Coordinates of C-alpha atoms (C1' of nucleotides) and ligand atoms in Angstrom, one line a residue:
Chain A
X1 CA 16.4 -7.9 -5.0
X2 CA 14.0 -5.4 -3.3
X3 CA 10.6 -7.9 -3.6
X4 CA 10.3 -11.6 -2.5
X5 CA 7.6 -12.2 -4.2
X6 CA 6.2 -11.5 -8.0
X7 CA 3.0 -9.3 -8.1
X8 CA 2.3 -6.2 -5.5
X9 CA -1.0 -5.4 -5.3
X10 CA -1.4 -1.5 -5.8
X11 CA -3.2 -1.4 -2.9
X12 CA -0.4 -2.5 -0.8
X13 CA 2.1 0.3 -2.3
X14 CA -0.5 2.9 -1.6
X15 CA -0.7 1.5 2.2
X16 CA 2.8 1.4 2.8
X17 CA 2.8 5.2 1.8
X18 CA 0.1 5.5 4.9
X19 CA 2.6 3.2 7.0
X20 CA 5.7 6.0 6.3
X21 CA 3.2 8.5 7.3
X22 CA 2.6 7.2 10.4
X23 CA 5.2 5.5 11.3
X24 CA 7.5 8.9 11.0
X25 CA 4.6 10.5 12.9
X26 CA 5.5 8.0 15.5
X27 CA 9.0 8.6 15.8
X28 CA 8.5 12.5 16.1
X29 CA 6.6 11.2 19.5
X30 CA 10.2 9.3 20.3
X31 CA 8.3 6.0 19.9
X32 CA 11.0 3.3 18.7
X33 CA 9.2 0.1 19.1
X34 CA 5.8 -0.6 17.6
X35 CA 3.4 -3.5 16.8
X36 CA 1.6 -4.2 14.0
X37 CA -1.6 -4.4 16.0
X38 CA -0.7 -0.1 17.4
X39 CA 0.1 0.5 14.1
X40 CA -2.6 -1.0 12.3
X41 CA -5.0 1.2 14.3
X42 CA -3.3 4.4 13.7
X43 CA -3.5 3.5 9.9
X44 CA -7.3 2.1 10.2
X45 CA -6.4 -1.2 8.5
X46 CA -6.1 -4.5 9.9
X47 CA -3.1 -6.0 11.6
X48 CA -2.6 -9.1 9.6
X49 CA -2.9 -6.5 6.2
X50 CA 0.1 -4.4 7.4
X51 CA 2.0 -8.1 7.8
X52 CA 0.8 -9.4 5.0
X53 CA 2.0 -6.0 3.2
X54 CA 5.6 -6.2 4.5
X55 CA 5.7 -10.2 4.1
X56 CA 5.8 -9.1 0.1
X57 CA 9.2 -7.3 0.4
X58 CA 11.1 -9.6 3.7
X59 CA 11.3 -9.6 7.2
X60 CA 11.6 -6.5 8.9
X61 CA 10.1 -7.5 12.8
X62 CA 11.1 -8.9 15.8
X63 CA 8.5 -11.7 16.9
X64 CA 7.2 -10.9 20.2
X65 CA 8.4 -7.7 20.4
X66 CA 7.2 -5.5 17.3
X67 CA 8.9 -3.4 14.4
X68 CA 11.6 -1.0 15.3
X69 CA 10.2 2.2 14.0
X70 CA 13.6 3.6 12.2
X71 CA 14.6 0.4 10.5
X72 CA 10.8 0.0 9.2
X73 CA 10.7 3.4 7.7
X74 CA 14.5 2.8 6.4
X75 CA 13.6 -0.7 5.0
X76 CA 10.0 0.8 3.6
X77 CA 12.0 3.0 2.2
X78 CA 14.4 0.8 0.3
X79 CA 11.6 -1.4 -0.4
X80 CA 9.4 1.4 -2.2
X81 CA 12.7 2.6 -4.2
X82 CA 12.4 5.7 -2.4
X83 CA 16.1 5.4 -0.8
X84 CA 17.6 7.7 -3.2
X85 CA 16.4 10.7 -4.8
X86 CA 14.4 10.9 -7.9
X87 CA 14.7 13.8 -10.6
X88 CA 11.4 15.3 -11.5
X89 CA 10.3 17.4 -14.2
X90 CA 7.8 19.8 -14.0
X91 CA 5.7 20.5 -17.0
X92 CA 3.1 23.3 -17.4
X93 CA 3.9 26.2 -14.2
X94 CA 0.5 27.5 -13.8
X95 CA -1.4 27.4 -10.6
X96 CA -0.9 23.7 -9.6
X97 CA 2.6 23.8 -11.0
X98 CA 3.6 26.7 -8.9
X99 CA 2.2 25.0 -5.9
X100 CA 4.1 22.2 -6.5
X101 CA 7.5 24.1 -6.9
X102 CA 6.9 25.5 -4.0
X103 CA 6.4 22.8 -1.6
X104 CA 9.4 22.1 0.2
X105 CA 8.2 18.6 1.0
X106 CA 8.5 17.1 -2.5
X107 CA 12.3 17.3 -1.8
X108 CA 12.5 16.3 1.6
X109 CA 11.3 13.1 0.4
X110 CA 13.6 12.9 -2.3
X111 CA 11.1 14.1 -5.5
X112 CA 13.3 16.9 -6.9
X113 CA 11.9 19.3 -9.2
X114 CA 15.3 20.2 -11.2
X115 CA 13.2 21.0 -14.3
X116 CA 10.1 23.4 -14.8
X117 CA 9.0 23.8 -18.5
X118 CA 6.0 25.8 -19.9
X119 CA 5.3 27.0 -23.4
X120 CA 4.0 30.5 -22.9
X121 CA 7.0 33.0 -23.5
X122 CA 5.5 35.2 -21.0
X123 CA 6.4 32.4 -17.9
X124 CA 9.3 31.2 -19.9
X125 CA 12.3 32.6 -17.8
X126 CA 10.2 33.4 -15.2
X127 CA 11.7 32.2 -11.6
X128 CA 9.8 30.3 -9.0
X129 CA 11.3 29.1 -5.8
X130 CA 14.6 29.6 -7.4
X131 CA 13.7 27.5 -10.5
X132 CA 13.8 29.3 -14.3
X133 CA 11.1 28.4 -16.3
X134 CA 12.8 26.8 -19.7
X135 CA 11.1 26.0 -22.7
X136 CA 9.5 22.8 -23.2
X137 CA 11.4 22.8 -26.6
X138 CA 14.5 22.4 -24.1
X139 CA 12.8 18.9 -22.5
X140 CA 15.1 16.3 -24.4
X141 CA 18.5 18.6 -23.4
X142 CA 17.4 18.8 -20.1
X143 CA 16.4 15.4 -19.5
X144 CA 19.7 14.1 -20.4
X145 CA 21.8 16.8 -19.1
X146 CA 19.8 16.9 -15.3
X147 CA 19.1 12.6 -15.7
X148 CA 15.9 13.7 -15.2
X149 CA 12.9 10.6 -14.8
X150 CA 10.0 11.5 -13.6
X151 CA 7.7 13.7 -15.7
X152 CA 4.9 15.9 -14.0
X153 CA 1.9 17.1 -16.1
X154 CA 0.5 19.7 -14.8
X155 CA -0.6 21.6 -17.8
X156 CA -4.3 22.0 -19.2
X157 CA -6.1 18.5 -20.1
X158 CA -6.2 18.8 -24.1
X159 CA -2.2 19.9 -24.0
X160 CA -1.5 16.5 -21.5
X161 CA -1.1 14.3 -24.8
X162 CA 1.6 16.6 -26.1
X163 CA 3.2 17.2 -23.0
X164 CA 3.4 13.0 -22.2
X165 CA 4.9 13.2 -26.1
X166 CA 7.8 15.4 -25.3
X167 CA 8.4 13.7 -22.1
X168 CA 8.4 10.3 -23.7
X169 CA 10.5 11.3 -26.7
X170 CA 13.1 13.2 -24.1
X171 CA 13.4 9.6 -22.8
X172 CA 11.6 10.3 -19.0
X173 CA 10.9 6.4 -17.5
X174 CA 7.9 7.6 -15.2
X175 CA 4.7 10.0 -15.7
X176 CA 2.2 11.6 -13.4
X177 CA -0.6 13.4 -14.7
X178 CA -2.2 15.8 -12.5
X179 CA -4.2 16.7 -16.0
X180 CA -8.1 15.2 -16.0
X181 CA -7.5 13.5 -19.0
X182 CA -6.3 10.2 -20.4
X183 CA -3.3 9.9 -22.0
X184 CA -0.9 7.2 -24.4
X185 CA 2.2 5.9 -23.4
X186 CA 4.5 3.0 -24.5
X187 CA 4.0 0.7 -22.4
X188 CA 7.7 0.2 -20.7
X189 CA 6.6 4.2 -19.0
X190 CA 5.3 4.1 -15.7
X191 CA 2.1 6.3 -15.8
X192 CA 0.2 7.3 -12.9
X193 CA -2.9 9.5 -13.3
X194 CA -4.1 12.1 -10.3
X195 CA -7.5 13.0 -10.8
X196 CA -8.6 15.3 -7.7
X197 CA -12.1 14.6 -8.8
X198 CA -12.5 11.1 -7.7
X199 CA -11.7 12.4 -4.5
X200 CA -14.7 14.8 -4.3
X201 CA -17.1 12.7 -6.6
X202 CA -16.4 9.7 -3.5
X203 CA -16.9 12.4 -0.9
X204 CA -20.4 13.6 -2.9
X205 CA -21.9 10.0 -3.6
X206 CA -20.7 8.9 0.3
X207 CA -22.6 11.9 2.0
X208 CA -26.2 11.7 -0.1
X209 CA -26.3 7.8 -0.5
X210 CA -25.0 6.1 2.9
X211 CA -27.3 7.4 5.4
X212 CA -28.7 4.5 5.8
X213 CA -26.0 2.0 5.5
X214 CA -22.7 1.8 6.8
Chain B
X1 CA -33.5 5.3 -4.8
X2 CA -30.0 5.8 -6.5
X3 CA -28.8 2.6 -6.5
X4 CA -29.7 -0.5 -7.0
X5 CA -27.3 -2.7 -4.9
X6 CA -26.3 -3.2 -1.0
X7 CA -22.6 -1.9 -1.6
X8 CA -20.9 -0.5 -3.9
X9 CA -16.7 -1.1 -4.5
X10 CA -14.5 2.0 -4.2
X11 CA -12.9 1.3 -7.3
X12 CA -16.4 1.2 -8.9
X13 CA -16.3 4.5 -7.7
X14 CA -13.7 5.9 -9.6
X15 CA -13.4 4.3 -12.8
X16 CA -17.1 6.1 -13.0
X17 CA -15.3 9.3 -12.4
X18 CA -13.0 8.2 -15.4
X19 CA -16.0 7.3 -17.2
X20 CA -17.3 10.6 -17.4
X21 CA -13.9 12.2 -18.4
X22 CA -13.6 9.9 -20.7
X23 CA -17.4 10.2 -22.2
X24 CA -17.4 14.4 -22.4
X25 CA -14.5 13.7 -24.2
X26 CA -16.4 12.0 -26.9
X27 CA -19.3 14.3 -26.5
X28 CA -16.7 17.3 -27.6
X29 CA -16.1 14.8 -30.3
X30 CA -19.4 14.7 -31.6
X31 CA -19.6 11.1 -31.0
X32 CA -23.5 10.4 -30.1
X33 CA -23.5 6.8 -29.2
X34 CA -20.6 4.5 -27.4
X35 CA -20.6 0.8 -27.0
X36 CA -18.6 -0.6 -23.8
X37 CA -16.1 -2.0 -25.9
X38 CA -15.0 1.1 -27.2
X39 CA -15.1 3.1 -23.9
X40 CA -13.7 0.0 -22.5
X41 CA -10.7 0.6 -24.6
X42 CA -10.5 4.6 -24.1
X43 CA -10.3 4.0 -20.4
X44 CA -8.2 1.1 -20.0
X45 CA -10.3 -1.3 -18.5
X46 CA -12.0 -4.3 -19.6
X47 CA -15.9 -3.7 -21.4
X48 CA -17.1 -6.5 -18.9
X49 CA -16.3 -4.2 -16.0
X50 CA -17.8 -1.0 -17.6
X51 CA -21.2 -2.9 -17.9
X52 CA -20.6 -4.3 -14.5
X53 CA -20.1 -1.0 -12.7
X54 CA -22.8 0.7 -14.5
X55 CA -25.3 -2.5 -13.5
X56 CA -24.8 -1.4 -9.5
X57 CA -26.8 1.7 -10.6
X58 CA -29.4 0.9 -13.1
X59 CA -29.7 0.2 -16.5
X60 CA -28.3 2.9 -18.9
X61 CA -27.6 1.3 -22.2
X62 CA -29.8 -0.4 -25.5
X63 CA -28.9 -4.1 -26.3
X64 CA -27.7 -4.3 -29.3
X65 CA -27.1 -0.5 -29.9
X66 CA -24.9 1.0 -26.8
X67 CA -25.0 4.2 -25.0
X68 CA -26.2 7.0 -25.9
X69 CA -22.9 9.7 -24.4
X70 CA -24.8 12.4 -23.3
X71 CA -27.6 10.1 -21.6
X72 CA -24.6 8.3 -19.6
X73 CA -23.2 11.1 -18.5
X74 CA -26.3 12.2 -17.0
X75 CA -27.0 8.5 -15.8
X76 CA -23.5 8.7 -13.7
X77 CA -23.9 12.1 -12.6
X78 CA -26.8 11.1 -10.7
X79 CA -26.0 8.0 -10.3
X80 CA -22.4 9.3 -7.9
X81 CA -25.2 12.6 -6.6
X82 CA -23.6 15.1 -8.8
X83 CA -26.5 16.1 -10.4
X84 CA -26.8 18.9 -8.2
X85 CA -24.2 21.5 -6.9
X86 CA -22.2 21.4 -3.2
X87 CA -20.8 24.0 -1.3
X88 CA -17.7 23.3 0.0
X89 CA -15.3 25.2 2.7
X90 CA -11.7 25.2 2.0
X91 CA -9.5 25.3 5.3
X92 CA -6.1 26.8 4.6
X93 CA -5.2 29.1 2.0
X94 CA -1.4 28.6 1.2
X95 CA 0.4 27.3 -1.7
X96 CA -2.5 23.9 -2.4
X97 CA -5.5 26.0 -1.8
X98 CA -4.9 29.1 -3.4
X99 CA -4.2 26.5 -6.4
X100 CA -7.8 25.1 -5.6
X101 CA -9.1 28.5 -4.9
X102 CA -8.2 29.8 -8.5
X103 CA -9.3 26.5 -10.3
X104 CA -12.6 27.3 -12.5
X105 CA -13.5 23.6 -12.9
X106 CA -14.3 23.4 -9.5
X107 CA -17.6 25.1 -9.6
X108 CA -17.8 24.1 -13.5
X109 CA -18.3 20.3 -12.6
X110 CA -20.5 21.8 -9.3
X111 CA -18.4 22.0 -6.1
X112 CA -18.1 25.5 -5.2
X113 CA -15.8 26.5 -3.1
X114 CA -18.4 29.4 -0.8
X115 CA -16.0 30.0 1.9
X116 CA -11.9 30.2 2.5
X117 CA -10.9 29.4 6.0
X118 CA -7.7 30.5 7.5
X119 CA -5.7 31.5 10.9
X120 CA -3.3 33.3 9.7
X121 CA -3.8 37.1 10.5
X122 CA -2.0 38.5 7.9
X123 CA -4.2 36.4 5.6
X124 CA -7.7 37.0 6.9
X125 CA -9.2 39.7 4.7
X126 CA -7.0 39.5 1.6
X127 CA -9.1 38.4 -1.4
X128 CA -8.1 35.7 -3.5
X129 CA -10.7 34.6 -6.3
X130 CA -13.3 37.4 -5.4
X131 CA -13.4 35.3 -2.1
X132 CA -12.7 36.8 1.3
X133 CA -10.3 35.0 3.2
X134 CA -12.1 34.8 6.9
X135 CA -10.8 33.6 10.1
X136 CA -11.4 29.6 10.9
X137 CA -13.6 30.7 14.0
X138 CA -16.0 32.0 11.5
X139 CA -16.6 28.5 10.5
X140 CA -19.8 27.2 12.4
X141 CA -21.4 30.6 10.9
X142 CA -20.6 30.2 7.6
X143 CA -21.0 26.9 7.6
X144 CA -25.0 27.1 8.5
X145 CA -24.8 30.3 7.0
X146 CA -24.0 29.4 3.2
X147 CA -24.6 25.1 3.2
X148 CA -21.3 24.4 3.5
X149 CA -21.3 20.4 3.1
X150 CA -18.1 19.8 2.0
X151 CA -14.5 20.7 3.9
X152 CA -11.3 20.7 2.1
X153 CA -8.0 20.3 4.4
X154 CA -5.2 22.2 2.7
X155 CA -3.6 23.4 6.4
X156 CA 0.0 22.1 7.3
X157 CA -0.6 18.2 8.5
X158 CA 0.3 19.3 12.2
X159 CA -3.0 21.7 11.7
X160 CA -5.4 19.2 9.9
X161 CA -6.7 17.3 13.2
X162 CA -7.4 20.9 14.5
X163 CA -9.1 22.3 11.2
X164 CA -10.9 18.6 10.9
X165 CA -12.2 19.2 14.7
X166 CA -13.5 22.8 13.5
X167 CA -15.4 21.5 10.5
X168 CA -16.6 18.6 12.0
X169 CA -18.0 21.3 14.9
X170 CA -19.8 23.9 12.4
X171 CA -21.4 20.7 11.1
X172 CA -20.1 19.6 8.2
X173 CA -21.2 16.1 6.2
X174 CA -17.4 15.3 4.6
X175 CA -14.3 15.6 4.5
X176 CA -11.2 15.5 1.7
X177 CA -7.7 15.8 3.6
X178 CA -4.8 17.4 1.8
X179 CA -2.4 17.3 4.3
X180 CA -0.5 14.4 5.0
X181 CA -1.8 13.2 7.9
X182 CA -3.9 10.5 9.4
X183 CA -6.9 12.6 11.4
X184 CA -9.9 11.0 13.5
X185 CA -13.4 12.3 12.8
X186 CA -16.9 10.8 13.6
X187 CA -18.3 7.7 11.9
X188 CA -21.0 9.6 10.3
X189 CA -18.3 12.1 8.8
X190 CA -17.4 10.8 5.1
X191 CA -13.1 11.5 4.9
X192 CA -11.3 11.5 1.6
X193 CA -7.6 11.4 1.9
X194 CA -5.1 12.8 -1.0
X195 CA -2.1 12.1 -1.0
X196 CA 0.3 13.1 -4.0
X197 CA 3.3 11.4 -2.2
X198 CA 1.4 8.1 -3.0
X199 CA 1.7 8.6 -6.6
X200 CA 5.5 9.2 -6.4
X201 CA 6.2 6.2 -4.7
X202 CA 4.0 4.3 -6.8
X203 CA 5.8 5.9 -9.8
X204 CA 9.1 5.2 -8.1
X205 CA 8.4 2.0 -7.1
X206 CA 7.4 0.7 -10.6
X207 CA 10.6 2.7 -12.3
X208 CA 12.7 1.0 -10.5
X209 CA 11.5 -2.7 -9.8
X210 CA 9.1 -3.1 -12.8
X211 CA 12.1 -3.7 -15.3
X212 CA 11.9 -7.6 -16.1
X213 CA 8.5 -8.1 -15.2
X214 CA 4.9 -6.9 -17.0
Chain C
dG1 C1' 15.5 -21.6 34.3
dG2 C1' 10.8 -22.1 33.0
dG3 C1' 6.2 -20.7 32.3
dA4 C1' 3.3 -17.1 30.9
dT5 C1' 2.9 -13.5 27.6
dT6 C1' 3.6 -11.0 23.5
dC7 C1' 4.0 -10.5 18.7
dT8 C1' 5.7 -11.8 14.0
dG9 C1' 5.5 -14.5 9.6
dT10 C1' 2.9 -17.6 7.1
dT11 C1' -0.6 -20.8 6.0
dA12 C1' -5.5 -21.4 5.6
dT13 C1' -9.9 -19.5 5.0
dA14 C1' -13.1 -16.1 3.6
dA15 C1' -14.6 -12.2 1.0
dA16 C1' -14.5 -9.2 -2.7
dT17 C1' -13.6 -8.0 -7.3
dT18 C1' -12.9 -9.0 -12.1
dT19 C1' -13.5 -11.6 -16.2
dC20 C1' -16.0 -14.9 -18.9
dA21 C1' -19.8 -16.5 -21.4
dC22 C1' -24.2 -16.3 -23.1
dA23 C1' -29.3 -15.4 -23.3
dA24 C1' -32.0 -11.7 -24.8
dG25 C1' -32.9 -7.3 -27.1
dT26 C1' -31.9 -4.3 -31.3
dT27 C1' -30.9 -2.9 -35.9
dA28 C1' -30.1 -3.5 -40.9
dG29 C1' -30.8 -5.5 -45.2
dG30 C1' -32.9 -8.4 -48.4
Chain D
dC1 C1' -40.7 -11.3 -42.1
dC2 C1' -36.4 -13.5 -41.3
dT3 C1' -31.5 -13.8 -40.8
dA4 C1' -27.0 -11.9 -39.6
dA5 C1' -24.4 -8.9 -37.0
dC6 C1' -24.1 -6.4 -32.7
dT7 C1' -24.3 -5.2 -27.9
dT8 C1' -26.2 -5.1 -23.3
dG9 C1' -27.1 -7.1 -18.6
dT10 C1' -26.1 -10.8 -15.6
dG11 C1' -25.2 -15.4 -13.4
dA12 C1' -21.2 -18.4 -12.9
dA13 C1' -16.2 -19.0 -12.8
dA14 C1' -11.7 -17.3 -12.0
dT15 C1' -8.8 -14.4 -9.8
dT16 C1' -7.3 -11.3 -6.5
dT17 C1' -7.3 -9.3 -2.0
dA18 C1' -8.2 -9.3 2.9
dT19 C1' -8.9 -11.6 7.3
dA20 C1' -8.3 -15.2 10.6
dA21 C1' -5.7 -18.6 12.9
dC22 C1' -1.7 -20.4 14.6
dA23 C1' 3.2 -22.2 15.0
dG24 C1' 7.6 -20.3 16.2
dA25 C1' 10.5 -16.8 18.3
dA26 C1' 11.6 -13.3 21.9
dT27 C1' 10.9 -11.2 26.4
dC28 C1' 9.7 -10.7 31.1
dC29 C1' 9.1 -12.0 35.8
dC30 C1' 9.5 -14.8 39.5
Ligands
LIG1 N1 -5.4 24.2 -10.0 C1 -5.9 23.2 -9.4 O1 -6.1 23.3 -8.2 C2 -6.1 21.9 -10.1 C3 -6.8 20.9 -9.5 C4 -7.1 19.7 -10.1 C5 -6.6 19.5 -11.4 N2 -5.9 20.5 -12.0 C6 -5.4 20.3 -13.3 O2 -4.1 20.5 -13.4 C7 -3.8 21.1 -14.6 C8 -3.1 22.5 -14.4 O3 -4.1 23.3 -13.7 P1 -3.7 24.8 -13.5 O4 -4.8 25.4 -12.6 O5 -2.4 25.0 -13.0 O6 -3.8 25.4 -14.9 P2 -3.1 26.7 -15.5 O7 -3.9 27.1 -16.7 O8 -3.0 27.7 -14.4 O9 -1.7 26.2 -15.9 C9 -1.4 25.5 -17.1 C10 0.0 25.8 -17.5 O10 0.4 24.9 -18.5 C11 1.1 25.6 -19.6 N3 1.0 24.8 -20.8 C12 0.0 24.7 -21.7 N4 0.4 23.8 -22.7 C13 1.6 23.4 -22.4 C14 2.5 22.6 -23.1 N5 2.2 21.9 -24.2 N6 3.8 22.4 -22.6 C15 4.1 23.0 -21.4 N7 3.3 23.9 -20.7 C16 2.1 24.1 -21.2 C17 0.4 26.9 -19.6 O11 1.2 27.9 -20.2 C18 0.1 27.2 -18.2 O12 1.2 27.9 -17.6 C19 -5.1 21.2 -15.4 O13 -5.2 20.1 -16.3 C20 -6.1 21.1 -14.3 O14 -7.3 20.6 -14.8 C21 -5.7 21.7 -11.4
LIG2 N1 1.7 22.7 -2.1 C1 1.6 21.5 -2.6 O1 1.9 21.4 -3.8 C2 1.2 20.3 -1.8 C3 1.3 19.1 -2.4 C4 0.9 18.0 -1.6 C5 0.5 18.1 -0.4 N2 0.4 19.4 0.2 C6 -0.2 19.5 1.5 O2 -1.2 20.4 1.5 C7 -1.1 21.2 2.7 C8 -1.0 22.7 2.4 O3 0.2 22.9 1.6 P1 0.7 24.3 1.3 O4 1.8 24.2 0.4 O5 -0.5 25.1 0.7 O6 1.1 24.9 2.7 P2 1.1 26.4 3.1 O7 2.0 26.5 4.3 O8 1.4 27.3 2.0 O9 -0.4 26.7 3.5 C9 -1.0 26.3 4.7 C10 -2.0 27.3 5.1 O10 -2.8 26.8 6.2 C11 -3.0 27.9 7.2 N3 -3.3 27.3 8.4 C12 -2.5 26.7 9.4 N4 -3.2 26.2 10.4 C13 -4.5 26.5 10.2 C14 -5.7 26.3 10.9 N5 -5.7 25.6 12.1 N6 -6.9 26.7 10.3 C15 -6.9 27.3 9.2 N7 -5.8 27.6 8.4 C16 -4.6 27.2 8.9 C17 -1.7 28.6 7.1 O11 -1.9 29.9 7.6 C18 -1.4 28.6 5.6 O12 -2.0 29.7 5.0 C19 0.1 20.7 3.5 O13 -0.4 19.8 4.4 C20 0.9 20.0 2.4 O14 1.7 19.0 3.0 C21 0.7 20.5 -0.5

DNA sequence: GGGATTCTGTTATAAATTTCACAAGTTAGG
DNA sequence: CCTAACTTGTGAAATTTATAACAGAATCCC
């Protein structure tokens, strides 16, 4: 049982994502004890927040000395699901698509792009970063045959439905949609939308309406 | 005065983003009017919460009738001050911001991208876009220069404190951070982090531990 | 060895956010 | 003109999330 308790706040899993980040940052620095309070401030959250956060999944400090730095990354890890390696497939290779095959981090961190599909025959058998670009006909083979099961949309927003289709009927368990548009899904997948936009929209109403406050 | 209350939620903030994806969708649609029920539905969320979010900025819609799309649209837009275009100044232009670079809906939905930033001398000079990559010292000239208002981090994360310090310098009013990395700016600098790592472990996280429960 | 100090885990408290419930405004139809 | 059917805007209630406070555990230093 990775959780002690019921219900995770998204909030929390989107923090402890921020506490990897900066606890690895830490341990590049050959820091290997750290407090919640240290930690906290590097992360800009509050110091009862990251305990609370770690109370949901066990007991991974020492009291009055802190959190060794390896084991909290290692049991942050294991709590998040992220201690093994997940097989992603990557649908639509256009200009986000191709960015994404080609960052060598996604890997490192155990998000393995073992599928690239498109359905333009002029990409189709195209090779980027060492990855042929199949036909997206070829999704339910490759799913099975690669245990693929995580699905990334990355193709234009009115082809995102069809895409989440072929992913769903291949049998993927997770979806990311990097496509601004909303999209249907039984509700046993996993579906996670990425909508750069927010970002800049927050940035936009931020700058012109806190001035004053804050 | 664009809104009407003291603070407004972060999450307000981007289920309005949602709600405008979600309303041009119907506008493409032909649909003319929309009642928070049924956008309530298209977006996932409860009605009470549409008409809650919207009531932090004014009021938009006709008892008994609903809301007119196109007028709500416009209502958001300036409601979130994106009524009006930004300039933004991308900082690193590898794999992520030559992606960004090449995106058309960038300057469609008004934030332009007026100036690409990078150090790398083999770089400086090529033209990607119909935009000249220049070096990052050129920043506090462009960035008086042409506007710029907006920065966009898309340097390695070891780079992003020293691109952030840059920007910050030439006078920027925000900032959205691509690279994963936590970096310290002035109070009075608005910072936007993106992380896509966040939605994998979310995804993975709710794969694998989500089975039994929701 | 013991007292001071540090720091976690957890309970209690506070704050924020979401949902409910309904008065008030709108339209349509007879 | 009046009733029935809708739908918004909003105060109150419920729920969720964050912060504070502190008992319990570990270390350090004399
Ligand atoms: N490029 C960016 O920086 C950026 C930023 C934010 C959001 N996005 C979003 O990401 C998505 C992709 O953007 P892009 O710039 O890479 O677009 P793109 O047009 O360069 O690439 C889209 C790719 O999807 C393929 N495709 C279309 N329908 C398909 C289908 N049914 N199955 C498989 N492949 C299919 C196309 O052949 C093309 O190769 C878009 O929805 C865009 O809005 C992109
Ligand atoms: N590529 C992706 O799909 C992806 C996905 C998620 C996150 N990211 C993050 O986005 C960032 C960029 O990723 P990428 O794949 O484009 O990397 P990249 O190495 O292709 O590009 C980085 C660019 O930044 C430039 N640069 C370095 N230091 C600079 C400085 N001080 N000033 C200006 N320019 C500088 C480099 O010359 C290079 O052109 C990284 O932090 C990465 O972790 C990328």
């Amino acid at each position: 049982m990775a959780v002690k308790s019921e219900h995770i706040p998204k909030a929390t899993i989107a923090r402890l994502a921020t506490y990897i980040q900066v606890l690895s940052e830490f341990k590049r620095e050959g820091t290997d004890v750290v407090s919640s309070e240290r930690l906290a401030e590097a992360c800009s959250v509050n110091s009862s927040q990251i305990r609370k956060d770690l109370a949901y999944f066990g007991e991974f400090g020492v009291r009055g000395v802190g959190y060794y730095v390896q084991d909290l990354i290692t049991s942050i890890k294991r709590s998040l699901g992220i201690d093994r390696a997940w097989n992603c497939a990557l649908v639509g290779v256009g200009n986000l698509g191709r960015a994404l095959l080609r960052h060598r981090e996604f890997s490192r961190k155990g998000f393995i792009i073992r599928g690239a599909f498109d359905c333009d025959p002029y990409k189709i058998g195209e090779v980027v970063e060492g990855m042929e670009i199949v036909c997206s006909r070829q999704l339910p083979a490759k799913v099975k045959e690669l245990s693929l099961e995580i699905g990334v949309i990355t193709t234009p927003p009115e082809r995102a439905q069809r895409a989440a289709n072929y992913l769903v009927g291949a049998g993927i368990k997770g979806i990311i949609n990097f496509a601004p548009a909303r999209i249907a899904v039984p509700k046993h997948i996993h579906l996670e939308y990425v909508d750069f936009f927010h970002y800049f929209y927050a940035a936009a109403f931020h700058i012109r309406f806190d001035d004053n406050r804050d």
